[in-house]
């Protein structure tokens, strides 16, 4: 009795899928933009908390 499950390498693929390159997940580089956004968010939160305590 043959198993219905075949390895991925042996499965016949559709011709269109064979012609398209495989997509690989790429890791996004953490840029300086993220650091600036975090700084602005932290500074704003601190300013709001400090301003609330004064008034």
mmCIF file of N, CA and C in Angstrom:
data_model
loop_
_atom_site.group_PDB
_atom_site.id
_atom_site.type_symbol
_atom_site.label_atom_id
_atom_site.label_comp_id
_atom_site.label_asym_id
_atom_site.label_seq_id
_atom_site.Cartn_x
_atom_site.Cartn_y
_atom_site.Cartn_z
ATOM 1 N N UNK A 1 0.847 -1.177 0.000
ATOM 2 C CA UNK A 1 0.000 0.000 0.000
ATOM 3 C C UNK A 1 0.893 1.240 0.000
ATOM 4 N N UNK A 2 0.650 2.115 -0.938
ATOM 5 C CA UNK A 2 1.462 3.324 -1.049
ATOM 6 C C UNK A 2 0.880 4.421 -0.176
ATOM 7 N N UNK A 3 1.755 5.167 0.391
ATOM 8 C CA UNK A 3 1.328 6.283 1.226
ATOM 9 C C UNK A 3 0.873 7.435 0.336
ATOM 10 N N UNK A 4 -0.177 8.111 0.748
ATOM 11 C CA UNK A 4 -0.659 9.252 -0.021
ATOM 12 C C UNK A 4 0.246 10.471 0.160
ATOM 13 N N UNK A 5 0.936 10.507 1.279
ATOM 14 C CA UNK A 5 1.804 11.650 1.560
ATOM 15 C C UNK A 5 3.107 11.505 0.786
ATOM 16 N N UNK A 6 3.425 12.502 0.010
ATOM 17 C CA UNK A 6 4.683 12.505 -0.731
ATOM 18 C C UNK A 6 5.554 13.631 -0.198
ATOM 19 N N UNK A 7 6.822 13.474 -0.334
ATOM 20 C CA UNK A 7 7.706 14.549 0.114
ATOM 21 C C UNK A 7 7.496 15.764 -0.785
ATOM 22 N N UNK A 8 7.781 16.914 -0.247
ATOM 23 C CA UNK A 8 7.532 18.173 -0.962
ATOM 24 C C UNK A 8 8.356 18.244 -2.239
ATOM 25 N N UNK A 9 9.555 17.703 -2.227
ATOM 26 C CA UNK A 9 10.429 17.781 -3.390
ATOM 27 C C UNK A 9 9.889 16.956 -4.560
ATOM 28 N N UNK A 10 9.113 15.912 -4.302
ATOM 29 C CA UNK A 10 8.653 15.023 -5.356
ATOM 30 C C UNK A 10 7.267 15.394 -5.880
ATOM 31 N N UNK A 11 6.580 16.313 -5.240
ATOM 32 C CA UNK A 11 5.225 16.673 -5.657
ATOM 33 C C UNK A 11 5.304 17.458 -6.961
ATOM 34 N N UNK A 12 4.565 17.004 -7.996
ATOM 35 C CA UNK A 12 4.576 17.775 -9.245
ATOM 36 C C UNK A 12 3.895 19.124 -9.037
ATOM 37 N N UNK A 13 4.543 20.153 -9.519
ATOM 38 C CA UNK A 13 4.015 21.497 -9.334
ATOM 39 C C UNK A 13 3.388 21.988 -10.634
ATOM 40 N N UNK A 14 2.515 22.949 -10.504
ATOM 41 C CA UNK A 14 1.884 23.578 -11.652
ATOM 42 C C UNK A 14 2.957 24.323 -12.447
ATOM 43 N N UNK A 15 2.866 24.344 -13.776
ATOM 44 C CA UNK A 15 3.895 25.027 -14.582
ATOM 45 C C UNK A 15 4.090 26.497 -14.212
ATOM 46 N N UNK A 16 3.005 27.178 -13.868
ATOM 47 C CA UNK A 16 3.151 28.583 -13.479
ATOM 48 C C UNK A 16 3.968 28.708 -12.199
ATOM 49 N N UNK A 17 3.700 27.835 -11.233
ATOM 50 C CA UNK A 17 4.450 27.876 -9.973
ATOM 51 C C UNK A 17 5.910 27.509 -10.200
ATOM 52 N N UNK A 18 6.191 26.671 -11.175
ATOM 53 C CA UNK A 18 7.576 26.319 -11.476
ATOM 54 C C UNK A 18 8.320 27.508 -12.068
ATOM 55 N N UNK A 19 7.609 28.361 -12.821
ATOM 56 C CA UNK A 19 8.269 29.489 -13.477
ATOM 57 C C UNK A 19 8.511 30.661 -12.530
ATOM 58 N N UNK A 20 7.777 30.714 -11.423
ATOM 59 C CA UNK A 20 7.915 31.816 -10.474
ATOM 60 C C UNK A 20 8.955 31.440 -9.420
ATOM 61 N N UNK A 21 9.825 32.377 -9.110
ATOM 62 C CA UNK A 21 10.850 32.130 -8.093
ATOM 63 C C UNK A 21 10.204 31.988 -6.724
ATOM 64 N N UNK A 22 10.820 31.184 -5.864
ATOM 65 C CA UNK A 22 10.295 30.994 -4.509
ATOM 66 C C UNK A 22 10.479 32.264 -3.700
ATOM 67 N N UNK A 23 9.462 32.588 -2.948
ATOM 68 C CA UNK A 23 9.524 33.770 -2.090
ATOM 69 C C UNK A 23 10.171 33.383 -0.769
ATOM 70 N N UNK A 24 11.113 34.178 -0.335
ATOM 71 C CA UNK A 24 11.771 33.953 0.944
ATOM 72 C C UNK A 24 11.438 35.115 1.864
ATOM 73 N N UNK A 25 11.098 34.794 3.085
ATOM 74 C CA UNK A 25 10.802 35.840 4.063
ATOM 75 C C UNK A 25 12.099 36.561 4.407
ATOM 76 N N UNK A 26 12.073 37.857 4.302
ATOM 77 C CA UNK A 26 13.263 38.633 4.634
ATOM 78 C C UNK A 26 13.038 39.366 5.946
ATOM 79 N N UNK A 27 14.078 39.414 6.732
ATOM 80 C CA UNK A 27 13.994 40.128 8.000
ATOM 81 C C UNK A 27 14.196 41.608 7.733
ATOM 82 N N UNK A 28 13.296 42.377 8.246
ATOM 83 C CA UNK A 28 13.412 43.822 8.082
ATOM 84 C C UNK A 28 14.509 44.341 9.001
ATOM 85 N N UNK A 29 15.376 45.156 8.440
ATOM 86 C CA UNK A 29 16.431 45.754 9.252
ATOM 87 C C UNK A 29 15.825 46.817 10.143
ATOM 88 N N UNK A 30 16.262 46.820 11.368
ATOM 89 C CA UNK A 30 15.763 47.823 12.302
ATOM 90 C C UNK A 30 16.527 49.109 12.041
ATOM 91 N N UNK A 31 15.841 50.066 11.519
ATOM 92 C CA UNK A 31 16.484 51.312 11.138
ATOM 93 C C UNK A 31 16.480 52.330 12.258
ATOM 94 N N UNK A 32 17.114 53.450 11.974
ATOM 95 C CA UNK A 32 17.164 54.535 12.944
ATOM 96 C C UNK A 32 15.794 55.185 13.104
ATOM 97 N N UNK A 33 14.934 55.013 12.120
ATOM 98 C CA UNK A 33 13.603 55.601 12.180
ATOM 99 C C UNK A 33 12.831 55.063 13.380
ATOM 100 N N UNK A 34 12.992 53.774 13.682
ATOM 101 C CA UNK A 34 12.312 53.186 14.836
ATOM 102 C C UNK A 34 12.806 53.810 16.137
ATOM 103 N N UNK A 35 14.113 54.061 16.221
ATOM 104 C CA UNK A 35 14.675 54.657 17.430
ATOM 105 C C UNK A 35 14.151 56.074 17.643
ATOM 106 N N UNK A 36 14.047 56.818 16.558
ATOM 107 C CA UNK A 36 13.548 58.194 16.659
ATOM 108 C C UNK A 36 12.084 58.192 17.092
ATOM 109 N N UNK A 37 11.294 57.283 16.523
ATOM 110 C CA UNK A 37 9.876 57.205 16.899
ATOM 111 C C UNK A 37 9.724 56.837 18.371
ATOM 112 N N UNK A 38 10.541 55.901 18.848
ATOM 113 C CA UNK A 38 10.482 55.506 20.251
ATOM 114 C C UNK A 38 10.876 56.669 21.154
ATOM 115 N N UNK A 39 11.905 57.431 20.781
ATOM 116 C CA UNK A 39 12.330 58.576 21.576
ATOM 117 C C UNK A 39 11.227 59.631 21.643
ATOM 118 N N UNK A 40 10.627 59.943 20.503
ATOM 119 C CA UNK A 40 9.568 60.958 20.473
ATOM 120 C C UNK A 40 8.373 60.503 21.301
ATOM 121 N N UNK A 41 8.003 59.243 21.205
ATOM 122 C CA UNK A 41 6.891 58.720 21.988
ATOM 123 C C UNK A 41 7.191 58.788 23.478
ATOM 124 N N UNK A 42 8.397 58.389 23.872
ATOM 125 C CA UNK A 42 8.770 58.426 25.290
ATOM 126 C C UNK A 42 8.822 59.858 25.810
ATOM 127 N N UNK A 43 9.403 60.759 25.034
ATOM 128 C CA UNK A 43 9.505 62.154 25.444
ATOM 129 C C UNK A 43 8.120 62.765 25.601
ATOM 130 N N UNK A 44 7.225 62.476 24.657
ATOM 131 C CA UNK A 44 5.864 63.008 24.725
ATOM 132 C C UNK A 44 5.124 62.470 25.940
ATOM 133 N N UNK A 45 5.265 61.175 26.214
ATOM 134 C CA UNK A 45 4.598 60.582 27.375
ATOM 135 C C UNK A 45 5.127 61.199 28.666
ATOM 136 N N UNK A 46 6.444 61.386 28.770
ATOM 137 C CA UNK A 46 7.026 62.004 29.957
ATOM 138 C C UNK A 46 6.526 63.437 30.106
ATOM 139 N N UNK A 47 6.490 64.195 29.010
ATOM 140 C CA UNK A 47 6.041 65.578 29.059
ATOM 141 C C UNK A 47 4.589 65.659 29.521
ATOM 142 N N UNK A 48 3.737 64.791 29.010
ATOM 143 C CA UNK A 48 2.320 64.807 29.403
ATOM 144 C C UNK A 48 2.174 64.469 30.881
ATOM 145 N N UNK A 49 2.894 63.453 31.355
ATOM 146 C CA UNK A 49 2.818 63.079 32.782
ATOM 147 C C UNK A 49 3.334 64.208 33.667
ATOM 148 N N UNK A 50 4.452 64.809 33.311
ATOM 149 C CA UNK A 50 5.037 65.892 34.095
ATOM 150 C C UNK A 50 4.114 67.104 34.084
ATOM 151 N N UNK A 51 3.546 67.443 32.926
ATOM 152 C CA UNK A 51 2.636 68.571 32.801
ATOM 153 C C UNK A 51 1.381 68.339 33.647
ATOM 154 N N UNK A 52 0.898 67.101 33.692
ATOM 155 C CA UNK A 52 -0.290 66.770 34.483
ATOM 156 C C UNK A 52 -0.021 66.946 35.973
ATOM 157 N N UNK A 53 1.169 66.623 36.432
ATOM 158 C CA UNK A 53 1.512 66.767 37.848
ATOM 159 C C UNK A 53 1.607 68.232 38.265
ATOM 160 N N UNK A 54 2.071 69.083 37.367
ATOM 161 C CA UNK A 54 2.230 70.501 37.697
ATOM 162 C C UNK A 54 0.870 71.187 37.766
ATOM 163 N N UNK A 55 -0.013 70.919 36.823
ATOM 164 C CA UNK A 55 -1.299 71.625 36.776
ATOM 165 C C UNK A 55 -2.382 70.753 37.247
#
